[in-house]
XYZ file of C-alpha atoms in Angstrom:
556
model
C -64.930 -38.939 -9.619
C -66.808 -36.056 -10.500
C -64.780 -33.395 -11.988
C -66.950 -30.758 -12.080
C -67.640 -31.089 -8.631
C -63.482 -30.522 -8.178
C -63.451 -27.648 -11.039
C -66.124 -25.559 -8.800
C -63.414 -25.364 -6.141
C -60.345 -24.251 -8.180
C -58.789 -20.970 -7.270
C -60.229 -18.383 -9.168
C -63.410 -20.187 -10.700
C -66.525 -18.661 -7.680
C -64.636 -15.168 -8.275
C -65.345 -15.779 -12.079
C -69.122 -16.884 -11.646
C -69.365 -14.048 -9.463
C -68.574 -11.287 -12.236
C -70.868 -13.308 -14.930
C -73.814 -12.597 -12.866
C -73.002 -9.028 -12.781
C -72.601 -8.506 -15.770
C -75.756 -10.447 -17.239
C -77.825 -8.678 -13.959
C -76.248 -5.412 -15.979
C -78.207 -2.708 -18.467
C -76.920 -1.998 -21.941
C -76.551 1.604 -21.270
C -75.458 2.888 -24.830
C -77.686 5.528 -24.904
C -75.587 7.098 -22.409
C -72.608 7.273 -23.364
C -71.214 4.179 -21.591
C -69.239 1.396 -23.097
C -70.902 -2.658 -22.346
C -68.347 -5.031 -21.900
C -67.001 -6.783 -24.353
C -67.982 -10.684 -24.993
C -66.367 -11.572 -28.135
C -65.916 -9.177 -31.268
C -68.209 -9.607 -34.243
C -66.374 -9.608 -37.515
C -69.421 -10.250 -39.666
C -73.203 -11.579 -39.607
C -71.308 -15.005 -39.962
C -69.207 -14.890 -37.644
C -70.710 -17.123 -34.650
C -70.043 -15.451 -31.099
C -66.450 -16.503 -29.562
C -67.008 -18.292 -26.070
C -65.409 -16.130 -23.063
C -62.885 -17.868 -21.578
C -65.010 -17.877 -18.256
C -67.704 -19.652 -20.500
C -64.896 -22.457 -20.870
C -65.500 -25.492 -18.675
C -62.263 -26.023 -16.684
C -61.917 -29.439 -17.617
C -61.706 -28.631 -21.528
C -58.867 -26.319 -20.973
C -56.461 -28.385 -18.698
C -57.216 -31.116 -21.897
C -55.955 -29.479 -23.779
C -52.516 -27.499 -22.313
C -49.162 -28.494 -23.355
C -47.861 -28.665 -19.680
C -48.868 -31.980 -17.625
C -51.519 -31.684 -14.888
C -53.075 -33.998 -12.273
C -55.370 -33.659 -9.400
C -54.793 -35.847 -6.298
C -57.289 -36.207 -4.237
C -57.521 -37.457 0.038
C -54.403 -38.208 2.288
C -53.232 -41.263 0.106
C -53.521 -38.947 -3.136
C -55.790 -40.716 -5.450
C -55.672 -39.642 -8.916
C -58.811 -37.993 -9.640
C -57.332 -36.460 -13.029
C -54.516 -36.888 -15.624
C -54.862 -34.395 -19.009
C -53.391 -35.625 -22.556
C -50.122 -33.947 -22.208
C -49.554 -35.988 -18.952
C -50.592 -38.983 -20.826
C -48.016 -38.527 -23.663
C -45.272 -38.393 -20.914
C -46.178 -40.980 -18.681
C -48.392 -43.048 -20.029
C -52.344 -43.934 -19.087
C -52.790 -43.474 -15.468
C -55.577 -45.393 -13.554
C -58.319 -43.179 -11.814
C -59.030 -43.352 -7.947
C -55.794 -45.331 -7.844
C -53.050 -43.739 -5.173
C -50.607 -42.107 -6.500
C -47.735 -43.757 -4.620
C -48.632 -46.805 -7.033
C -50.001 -45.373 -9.440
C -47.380 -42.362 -10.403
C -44.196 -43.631 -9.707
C -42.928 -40.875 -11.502
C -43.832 -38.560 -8.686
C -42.353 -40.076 -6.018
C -38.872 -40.698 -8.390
C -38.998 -36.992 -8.117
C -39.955 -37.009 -4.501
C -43.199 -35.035 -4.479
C -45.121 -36.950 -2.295
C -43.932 -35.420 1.369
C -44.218 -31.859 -1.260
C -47.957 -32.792 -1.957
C -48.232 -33.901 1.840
C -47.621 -30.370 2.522
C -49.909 -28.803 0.397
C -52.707 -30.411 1.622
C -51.956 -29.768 5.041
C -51.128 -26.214 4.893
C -53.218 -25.785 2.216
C -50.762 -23.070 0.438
C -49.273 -24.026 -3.111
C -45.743 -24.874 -3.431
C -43.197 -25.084 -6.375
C -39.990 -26.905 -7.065
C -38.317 -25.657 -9.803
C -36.734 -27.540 -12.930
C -36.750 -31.134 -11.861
C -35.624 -33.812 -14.125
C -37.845 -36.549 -14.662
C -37.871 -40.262 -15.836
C -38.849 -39.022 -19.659
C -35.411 -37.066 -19.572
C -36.970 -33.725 -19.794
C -37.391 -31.150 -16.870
C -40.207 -29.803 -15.192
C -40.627 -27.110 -12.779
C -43.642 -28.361 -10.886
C -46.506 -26.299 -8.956
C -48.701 -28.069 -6.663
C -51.717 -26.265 -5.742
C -55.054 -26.774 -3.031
C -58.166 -27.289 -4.010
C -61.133 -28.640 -2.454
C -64.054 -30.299 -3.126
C -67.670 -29.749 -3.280
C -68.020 -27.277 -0.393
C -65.129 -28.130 1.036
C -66.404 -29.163 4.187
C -65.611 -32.910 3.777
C -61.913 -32.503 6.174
C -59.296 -33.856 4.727
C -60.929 -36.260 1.706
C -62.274 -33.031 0.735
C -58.757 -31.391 -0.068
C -56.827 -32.269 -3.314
C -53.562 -30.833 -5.085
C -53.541 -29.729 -8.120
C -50.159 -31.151 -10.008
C -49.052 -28.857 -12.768
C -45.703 -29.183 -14.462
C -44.012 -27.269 -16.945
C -41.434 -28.219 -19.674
C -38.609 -26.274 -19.009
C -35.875 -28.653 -20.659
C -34.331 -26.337 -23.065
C -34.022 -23.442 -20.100
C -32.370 -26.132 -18.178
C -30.105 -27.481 -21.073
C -29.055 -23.340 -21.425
C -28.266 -22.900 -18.028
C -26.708 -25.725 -17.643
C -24.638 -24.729 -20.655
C -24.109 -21.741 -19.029
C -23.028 -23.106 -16.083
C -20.778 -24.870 -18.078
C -19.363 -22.121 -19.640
C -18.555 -20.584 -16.714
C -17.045 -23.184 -15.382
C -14.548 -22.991 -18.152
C -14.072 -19.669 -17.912
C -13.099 -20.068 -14.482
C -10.624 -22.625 -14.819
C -9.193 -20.554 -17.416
C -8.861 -17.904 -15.541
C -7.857 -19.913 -12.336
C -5.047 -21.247 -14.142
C -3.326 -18.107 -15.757
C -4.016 -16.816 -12.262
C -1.837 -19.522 -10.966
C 0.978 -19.888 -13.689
C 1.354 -16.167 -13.171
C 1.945 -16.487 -9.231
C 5.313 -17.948 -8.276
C 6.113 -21.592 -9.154
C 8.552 -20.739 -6.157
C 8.904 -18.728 -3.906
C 12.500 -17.745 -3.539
C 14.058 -18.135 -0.063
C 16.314 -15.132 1.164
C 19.037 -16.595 3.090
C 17.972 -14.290 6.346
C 14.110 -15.291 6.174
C 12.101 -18.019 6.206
C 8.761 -17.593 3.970
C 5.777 -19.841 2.755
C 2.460 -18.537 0.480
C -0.465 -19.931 -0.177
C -3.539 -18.695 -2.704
C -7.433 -19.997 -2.659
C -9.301 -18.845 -5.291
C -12.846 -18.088 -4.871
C -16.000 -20.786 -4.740
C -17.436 -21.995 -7.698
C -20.052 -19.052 -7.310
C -17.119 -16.191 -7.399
C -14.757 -16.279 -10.403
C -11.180 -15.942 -9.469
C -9.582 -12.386 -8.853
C -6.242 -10.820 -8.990
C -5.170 -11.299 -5.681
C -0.797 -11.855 -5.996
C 2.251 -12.540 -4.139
C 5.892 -11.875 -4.203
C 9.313 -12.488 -3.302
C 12.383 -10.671 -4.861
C 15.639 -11.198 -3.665
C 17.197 -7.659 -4.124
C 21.086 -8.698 -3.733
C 23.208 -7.633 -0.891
C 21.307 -9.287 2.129
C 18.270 -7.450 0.884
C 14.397 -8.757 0.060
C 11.416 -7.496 -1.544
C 7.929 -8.737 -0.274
C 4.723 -7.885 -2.882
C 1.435 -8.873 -2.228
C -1.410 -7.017 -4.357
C -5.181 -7.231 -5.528
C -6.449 -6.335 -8.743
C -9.840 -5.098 -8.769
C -12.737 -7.048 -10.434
C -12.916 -10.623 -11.742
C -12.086 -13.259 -14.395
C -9.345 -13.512 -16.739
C -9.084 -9.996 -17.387
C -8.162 -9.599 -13.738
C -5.527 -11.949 -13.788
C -4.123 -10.921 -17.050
C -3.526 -7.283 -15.239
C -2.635 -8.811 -12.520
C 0.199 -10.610 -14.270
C 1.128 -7.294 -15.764
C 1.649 -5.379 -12.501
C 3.785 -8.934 -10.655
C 6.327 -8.499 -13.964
C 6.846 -5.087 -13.823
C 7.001 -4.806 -10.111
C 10.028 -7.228 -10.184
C 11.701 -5.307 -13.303
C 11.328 -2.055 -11.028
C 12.851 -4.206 -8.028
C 15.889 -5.201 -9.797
C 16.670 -0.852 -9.672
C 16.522 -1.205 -5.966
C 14.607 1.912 -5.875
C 13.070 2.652 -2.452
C 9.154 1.577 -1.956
C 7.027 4.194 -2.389
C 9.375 4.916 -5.951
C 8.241 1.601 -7.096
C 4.629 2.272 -6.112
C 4.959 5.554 -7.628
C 6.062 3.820 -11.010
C 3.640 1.017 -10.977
C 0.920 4.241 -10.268
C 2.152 5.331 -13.960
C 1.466 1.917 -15.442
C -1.648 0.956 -13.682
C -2.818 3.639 -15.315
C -1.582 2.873 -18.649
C -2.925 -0.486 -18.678
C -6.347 0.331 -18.148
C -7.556 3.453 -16.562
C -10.395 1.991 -15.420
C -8.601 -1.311 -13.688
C -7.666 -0.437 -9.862
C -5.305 -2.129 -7.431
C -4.176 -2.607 -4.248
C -0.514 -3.327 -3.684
C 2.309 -3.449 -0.463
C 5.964 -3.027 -1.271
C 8.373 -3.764 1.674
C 11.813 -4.229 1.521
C 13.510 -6.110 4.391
C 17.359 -5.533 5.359
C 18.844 -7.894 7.974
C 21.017 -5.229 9.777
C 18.299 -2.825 10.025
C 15.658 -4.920 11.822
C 12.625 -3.444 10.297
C 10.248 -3.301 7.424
C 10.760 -0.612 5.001
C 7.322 -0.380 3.068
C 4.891 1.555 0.795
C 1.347 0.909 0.444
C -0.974 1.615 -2.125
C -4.157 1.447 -0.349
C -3.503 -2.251 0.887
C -4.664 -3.657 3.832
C -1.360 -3.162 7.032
C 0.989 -5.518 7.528
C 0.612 -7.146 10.982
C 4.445 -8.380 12.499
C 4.045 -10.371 15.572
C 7.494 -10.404 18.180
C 8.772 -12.781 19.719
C 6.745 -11.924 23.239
C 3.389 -12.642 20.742
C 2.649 -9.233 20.786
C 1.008 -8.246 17.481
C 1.724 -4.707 16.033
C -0.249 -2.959 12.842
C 1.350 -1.052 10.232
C 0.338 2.372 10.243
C -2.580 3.164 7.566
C -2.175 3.128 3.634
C 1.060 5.624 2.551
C -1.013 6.489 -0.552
C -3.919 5.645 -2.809
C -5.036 2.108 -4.815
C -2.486 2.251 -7.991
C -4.366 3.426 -11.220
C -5.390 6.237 -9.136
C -2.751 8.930 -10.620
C -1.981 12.298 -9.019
C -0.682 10.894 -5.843
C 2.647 10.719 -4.370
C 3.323 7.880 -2.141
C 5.619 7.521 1.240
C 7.683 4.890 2.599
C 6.728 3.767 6.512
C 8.715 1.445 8.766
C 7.834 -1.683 11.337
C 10.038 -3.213 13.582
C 11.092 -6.875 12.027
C 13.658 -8.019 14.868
C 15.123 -11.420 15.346
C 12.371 -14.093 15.972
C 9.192 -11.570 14.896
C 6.629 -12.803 12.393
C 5.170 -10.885 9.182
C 2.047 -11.287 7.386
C 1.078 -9.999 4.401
C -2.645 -10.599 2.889
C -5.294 -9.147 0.924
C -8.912 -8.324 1.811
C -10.501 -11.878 0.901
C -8.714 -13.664 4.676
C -10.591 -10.120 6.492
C -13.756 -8.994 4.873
C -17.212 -10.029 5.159
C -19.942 -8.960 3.884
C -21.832 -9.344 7.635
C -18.902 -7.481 9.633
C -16.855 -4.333 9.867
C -13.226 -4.634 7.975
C -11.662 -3.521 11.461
C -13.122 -6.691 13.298
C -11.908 -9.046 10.414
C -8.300 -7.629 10.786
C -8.610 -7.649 14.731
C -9.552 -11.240 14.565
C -6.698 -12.313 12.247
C -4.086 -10.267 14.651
C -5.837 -12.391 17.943
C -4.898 -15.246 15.314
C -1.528 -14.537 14.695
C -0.613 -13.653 18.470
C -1.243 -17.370 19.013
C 0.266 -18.803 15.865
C 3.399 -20.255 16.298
C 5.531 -22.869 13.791
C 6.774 -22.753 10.758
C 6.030 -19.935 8.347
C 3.967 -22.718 6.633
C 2.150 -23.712 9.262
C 1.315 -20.388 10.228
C -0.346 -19.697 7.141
C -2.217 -22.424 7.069
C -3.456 -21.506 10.648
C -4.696 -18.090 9.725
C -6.513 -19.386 6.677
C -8.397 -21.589 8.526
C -8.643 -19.507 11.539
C -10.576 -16.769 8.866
C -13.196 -19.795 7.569
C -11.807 -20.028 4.423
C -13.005 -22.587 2.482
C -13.194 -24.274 -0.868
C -16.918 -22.235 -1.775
C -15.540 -19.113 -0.202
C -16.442 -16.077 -2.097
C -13.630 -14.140 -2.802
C -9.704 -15.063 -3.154
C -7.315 -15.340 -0.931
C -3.180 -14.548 -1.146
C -1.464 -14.751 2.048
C 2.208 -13.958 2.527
C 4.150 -15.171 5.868
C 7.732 -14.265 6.286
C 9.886 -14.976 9.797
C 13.054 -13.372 10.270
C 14.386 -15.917 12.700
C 16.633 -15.491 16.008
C 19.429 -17.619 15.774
C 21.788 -18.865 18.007
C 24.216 -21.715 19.206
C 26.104 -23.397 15.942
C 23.687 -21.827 13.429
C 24.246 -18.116 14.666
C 28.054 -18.776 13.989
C 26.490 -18.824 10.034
C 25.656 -15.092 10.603
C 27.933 -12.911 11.445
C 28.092 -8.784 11.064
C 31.031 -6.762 10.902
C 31.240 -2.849 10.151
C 33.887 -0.401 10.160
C 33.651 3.398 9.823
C 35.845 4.581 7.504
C 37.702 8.204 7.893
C 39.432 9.865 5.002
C 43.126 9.721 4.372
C 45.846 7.883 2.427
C 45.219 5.434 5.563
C 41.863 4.824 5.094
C 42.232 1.832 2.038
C 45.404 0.029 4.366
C 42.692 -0.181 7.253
C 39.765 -1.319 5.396
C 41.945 -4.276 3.724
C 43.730 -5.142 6.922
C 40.043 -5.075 9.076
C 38.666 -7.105 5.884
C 41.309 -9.735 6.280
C 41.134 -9.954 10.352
C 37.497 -10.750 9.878
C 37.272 -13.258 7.128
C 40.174 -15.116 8.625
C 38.095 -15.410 11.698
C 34.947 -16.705 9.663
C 37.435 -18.815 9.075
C 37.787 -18.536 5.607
C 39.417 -20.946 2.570
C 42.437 -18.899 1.211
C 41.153 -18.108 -2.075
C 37.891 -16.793 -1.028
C 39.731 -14.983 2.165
C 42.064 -13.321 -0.941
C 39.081 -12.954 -3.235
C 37.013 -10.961 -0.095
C 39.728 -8.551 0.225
C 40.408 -7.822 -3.378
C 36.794 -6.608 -3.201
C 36.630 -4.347 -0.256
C 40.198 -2.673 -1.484
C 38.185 -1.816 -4.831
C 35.167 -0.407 -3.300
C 36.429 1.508 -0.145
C 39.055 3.356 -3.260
C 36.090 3.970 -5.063
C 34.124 5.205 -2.142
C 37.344 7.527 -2.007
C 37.731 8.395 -4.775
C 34.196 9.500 -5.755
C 32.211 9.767 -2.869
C 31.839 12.078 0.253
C 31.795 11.594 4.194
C 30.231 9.489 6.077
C 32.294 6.236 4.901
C 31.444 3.075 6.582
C 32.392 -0.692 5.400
C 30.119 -3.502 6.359
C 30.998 -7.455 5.879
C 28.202 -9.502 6.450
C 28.107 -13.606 5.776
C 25.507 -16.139 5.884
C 25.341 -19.508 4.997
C 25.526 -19.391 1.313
C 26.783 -16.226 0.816
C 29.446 -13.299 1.534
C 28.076 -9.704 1.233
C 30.958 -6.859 1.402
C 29.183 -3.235 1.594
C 30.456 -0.006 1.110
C 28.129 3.299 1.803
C 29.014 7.023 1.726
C 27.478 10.495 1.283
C 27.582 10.514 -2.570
C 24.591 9.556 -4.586
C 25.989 9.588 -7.831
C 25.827 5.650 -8.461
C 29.053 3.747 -10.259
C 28.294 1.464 -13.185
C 30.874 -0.404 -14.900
C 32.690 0.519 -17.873
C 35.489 -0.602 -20.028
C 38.787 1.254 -19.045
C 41.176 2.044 -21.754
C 44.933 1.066 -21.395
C 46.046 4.199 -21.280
C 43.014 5.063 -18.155
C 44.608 5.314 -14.539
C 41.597 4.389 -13.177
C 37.832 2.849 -13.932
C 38.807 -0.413 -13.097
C 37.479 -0.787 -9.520
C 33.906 -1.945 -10.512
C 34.855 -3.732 -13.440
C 37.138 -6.049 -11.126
C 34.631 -6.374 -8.885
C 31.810 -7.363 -11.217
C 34.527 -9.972 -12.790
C 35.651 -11.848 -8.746
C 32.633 -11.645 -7.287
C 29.089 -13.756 -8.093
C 27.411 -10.279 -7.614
C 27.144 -6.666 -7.390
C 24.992 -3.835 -7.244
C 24.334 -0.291 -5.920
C 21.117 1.862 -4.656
C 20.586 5.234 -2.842
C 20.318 4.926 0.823
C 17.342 7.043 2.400
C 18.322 10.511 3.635
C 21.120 10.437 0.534
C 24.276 8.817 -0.429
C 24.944 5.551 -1.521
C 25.603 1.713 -0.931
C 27.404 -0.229 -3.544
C 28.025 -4.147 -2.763
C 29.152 -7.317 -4.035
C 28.922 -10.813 -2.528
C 30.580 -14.559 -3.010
C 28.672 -17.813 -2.880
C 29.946 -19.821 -0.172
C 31.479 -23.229 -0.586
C 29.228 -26.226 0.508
C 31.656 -27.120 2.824
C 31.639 -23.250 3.773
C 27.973 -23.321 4.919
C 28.533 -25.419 8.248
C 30.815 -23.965 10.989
């Protein structure tokens, strides 16, 4: 094989020729001012003339280039050309053999349909960083070039085979890679020992969770979830986003779950809670913002009371499957400052379904946010199960998978309607209370009627009413008008509630012997498993208590 004849042909070398014969067919004009171009530069008289590298023949270069070439030539590829670098890596390679045979290495790399290509379309290709027999990696280019005039068809087109060493970029990346893959199980797993181990389970709902962390592309977030049993029948439900990625993320993230539920245990309404976490977002890092919804749920309400802090709405489906939307964001992402947030209500009656989520089951980066939350309520109005199942049915009805590219926290909760033998587990009672010395008789003799219906063991029945004398004389004592007493049971627990107009809260203290009174709480806290107090919305006060139930208390 001629390999001049090939060298003629390569991209680059007529254009070259070309500009040589202009510039020889050229004057020296120096006399005018103009500048001849520039061969070689002449250090001294002897210093010989450096060669241009268009003067170079082709074939003298490609010997002598670290990176490993070959020319194929015809359909079957013979090799018309190996350099020395190719050589070292492969070994000697026989000329006008084909390369199926005779360069095995190729087709371990599966080049051949790639060279097939080429010659065909007769526009260079390149697969990048390739790892080859020798151990090292190559990005390879294969590039047309034809022969003689190249009007011989197709035995008149060749490839030119160039590969380059990139080993030690690939041994970086991959260390990268590598890297990052640690970092992301790192930060995967704080993100996960920070989330509930387990969810707590509110006697009066039924709830299930579930988190998927981003693809191996995305690194995790600070998406989070919640569940705070607030004493007294009530329940928290957080779900939140941090802003941003990796272990910092989480590590905020973890910051805002633990001092949301310290701020729960004060029972504060929800937008006060947003409006403290605001304060320590803030703190934290100004520059970190999050998303969070705080909803409280009380079983003898039969709504949502909630806050949001520029979090996506809650969505509560009824037991008809109609799907409703909580109204927009009550205030801005926390870290924000400068904002005071507001408490909205949805309906949460017997048998509806609530779903709490953050923006990785909605957004895409190909459709509108709206559409993404208007698919997952056409979800939800057909999901039907457990609270588990559910969630797992709105996951994969948003195409969340293992390489999706942003987390995922979704929070289902069910307030279930009950009835036959298990509604006889929840009962309600309430009594409005009127001022007078016959006030505390009334409240003691209605507390007794009812728990002796619940059918009641004696010493709980005795227990029960020992409570709701204490706390209807406090409310008597210290608060204001409207009185009402409330005895709720489940099946673990007794709740006794008692709310007026007042909204100076008790707390317990130690009575002196001498004291006539300031004993009430400190009974209370003593008999019962329990007890707490909040401010109700609009002002006054609740303060409760509650008994676990027997085992043998829990069936009817």
């Amino acid at each position: 094989m001629n390999f001049t004849r090939w060298s003629a042909r390569l991209p680059g070398t007529q254009r070259r020729a070309a500009a040589r014969t202009e510039q020889t067919a050229s004057p020296d004009r120096r006399g005018d001012g103009s500048v001849p171009a520039a061969r070689a530069e002449q250090l001294t008289d002897e210093t010989p003339s450096v060669p241009a590298v268009d003067e170079l023949r082709v074939r003298e270069v490609l010997d002598r280039v670290p990176s490993l070439v070959a020319l194929v030539h015809g359909p079957d590829h013979r090799i018309a050309y190996v350099n020395d670098a190719y050589t070292s890596a492969f070994g000697v390679r026989p000329l006008g053999e084909r390369a199926r045979e005779a360069l095995p290495e190729l087709d371990g790399l599966g080049l051949f349909p790639l060279l097939d290509q080429v010659q065909r379309s007769g526009k260079p290709r390149t697969v990048k960083s390739r790892k080859a027999p020798d151990g090292r990696s190559y990005t390879f280019t294969c590039t047309p070039v034809a022969q003689g005039d190249g009007k011989g068809g197709s035995d008149g087109r060749g490839v030119l085979v160039f590969a380059t060493d990139v080993t030690d970029h690939a041994e970086a990346a991959e260390r990268l890679r590598a890297s990052e893959r640690r970092q992301r199980e790192t930060a995967v797993t704080l993100q996960r020992s920070l989330l509930p181990q387990e969810l707590e389970q509110p006697d009066d709902l039924r709830i299930a969770a579930t988190y998927h962390p981003g693809g191996t592309e995305a690194a995790v977030g600070g998406d989070w979830y919640d569940v705070i049993t607030l004493g007294g029948g009530r329940t928290a439900l957080v779900i939140g986003d941090v802003m941003g990625r990796g272990v910092r993320a989480a590590a905020v993230m973890g910051q805002l779950r633990t001092a949301v539920r310290a701020y729960a245990r004060l029972d504060l309404p929800p937008h006060e809670v947003l409006q403290l976490l605001d304060g320590l977002a803030a703190e934290i890092d100004a520059n970190q913002i999050a998303t969070c919804a705080y909803a409280i749920h009380d079983p003898n309400e039969g709504k949502l009371i909630y806050s949001s802090a520029g979090h996506l709405p809650i969505l509560v489906r009824d037991e008809n499957g109609t799907v409703l939307r909580a109204e927009e964001p009550t205030g801005p992402p926390l870290g924000t400052g400068g904002w005071m947030h507001t408490s909205g209500s949805i309906p949460l009656a017997p048998g509806s379904t609530a779903v709490l989520y953050t923006d990785g089951l909605v957004e895409r980066r190909d459709a509108d946010l709206d559409e993404g939350i208007a698919a997952l309520e056409r979800a939800l109005a057909g999901a039907t199960g457990t609270p588990q199942v559910v969630c797992d049915r709105l996951v994969r009805s948003a195409g969340v998978t293992p390489d999706h590219d942003d987390d995922v926290a979704v929070l289902v909760l069910q307030h279930p309607a009950r009835a036959g033998a298990e509604s006889e587990l929840f009962r309600n009672a309430a009594l409005e209370l009127l001022g007078g010395v016959e006030a505390a008789p009334r409240a003691r003799a209605f507390a007794s009627g009812v728990l002796t219906s619940w059918r009641f063991p004696a010493d709980l029945h005795d227990l029960g009413v020992l409570a709701t004398s204490e706390l209807v004389a406090n409310s008597l004592q210290h608060g204001t008008p409207p009185m009402r007493l409330r005895l709720r049971r489940t099946d673990r627990r007794l709740i006794i509630e008692v709310t007026d107009g007042d909204d100076h809260l008790p707390r317990r203290r130690r009575a002196e012997p001498g004291d006539e009174s300031g004993r009430g709480i400190a009974i209370v806290a003593t008999i019962a498993s329990n007890w707490g107090c909040r401010r109700t919305p609009g002002g006054g006060k609740a303060v409760w208590c509650e008994f676990a139930l027997p085992r043998t208390q829990t069936t009817p």
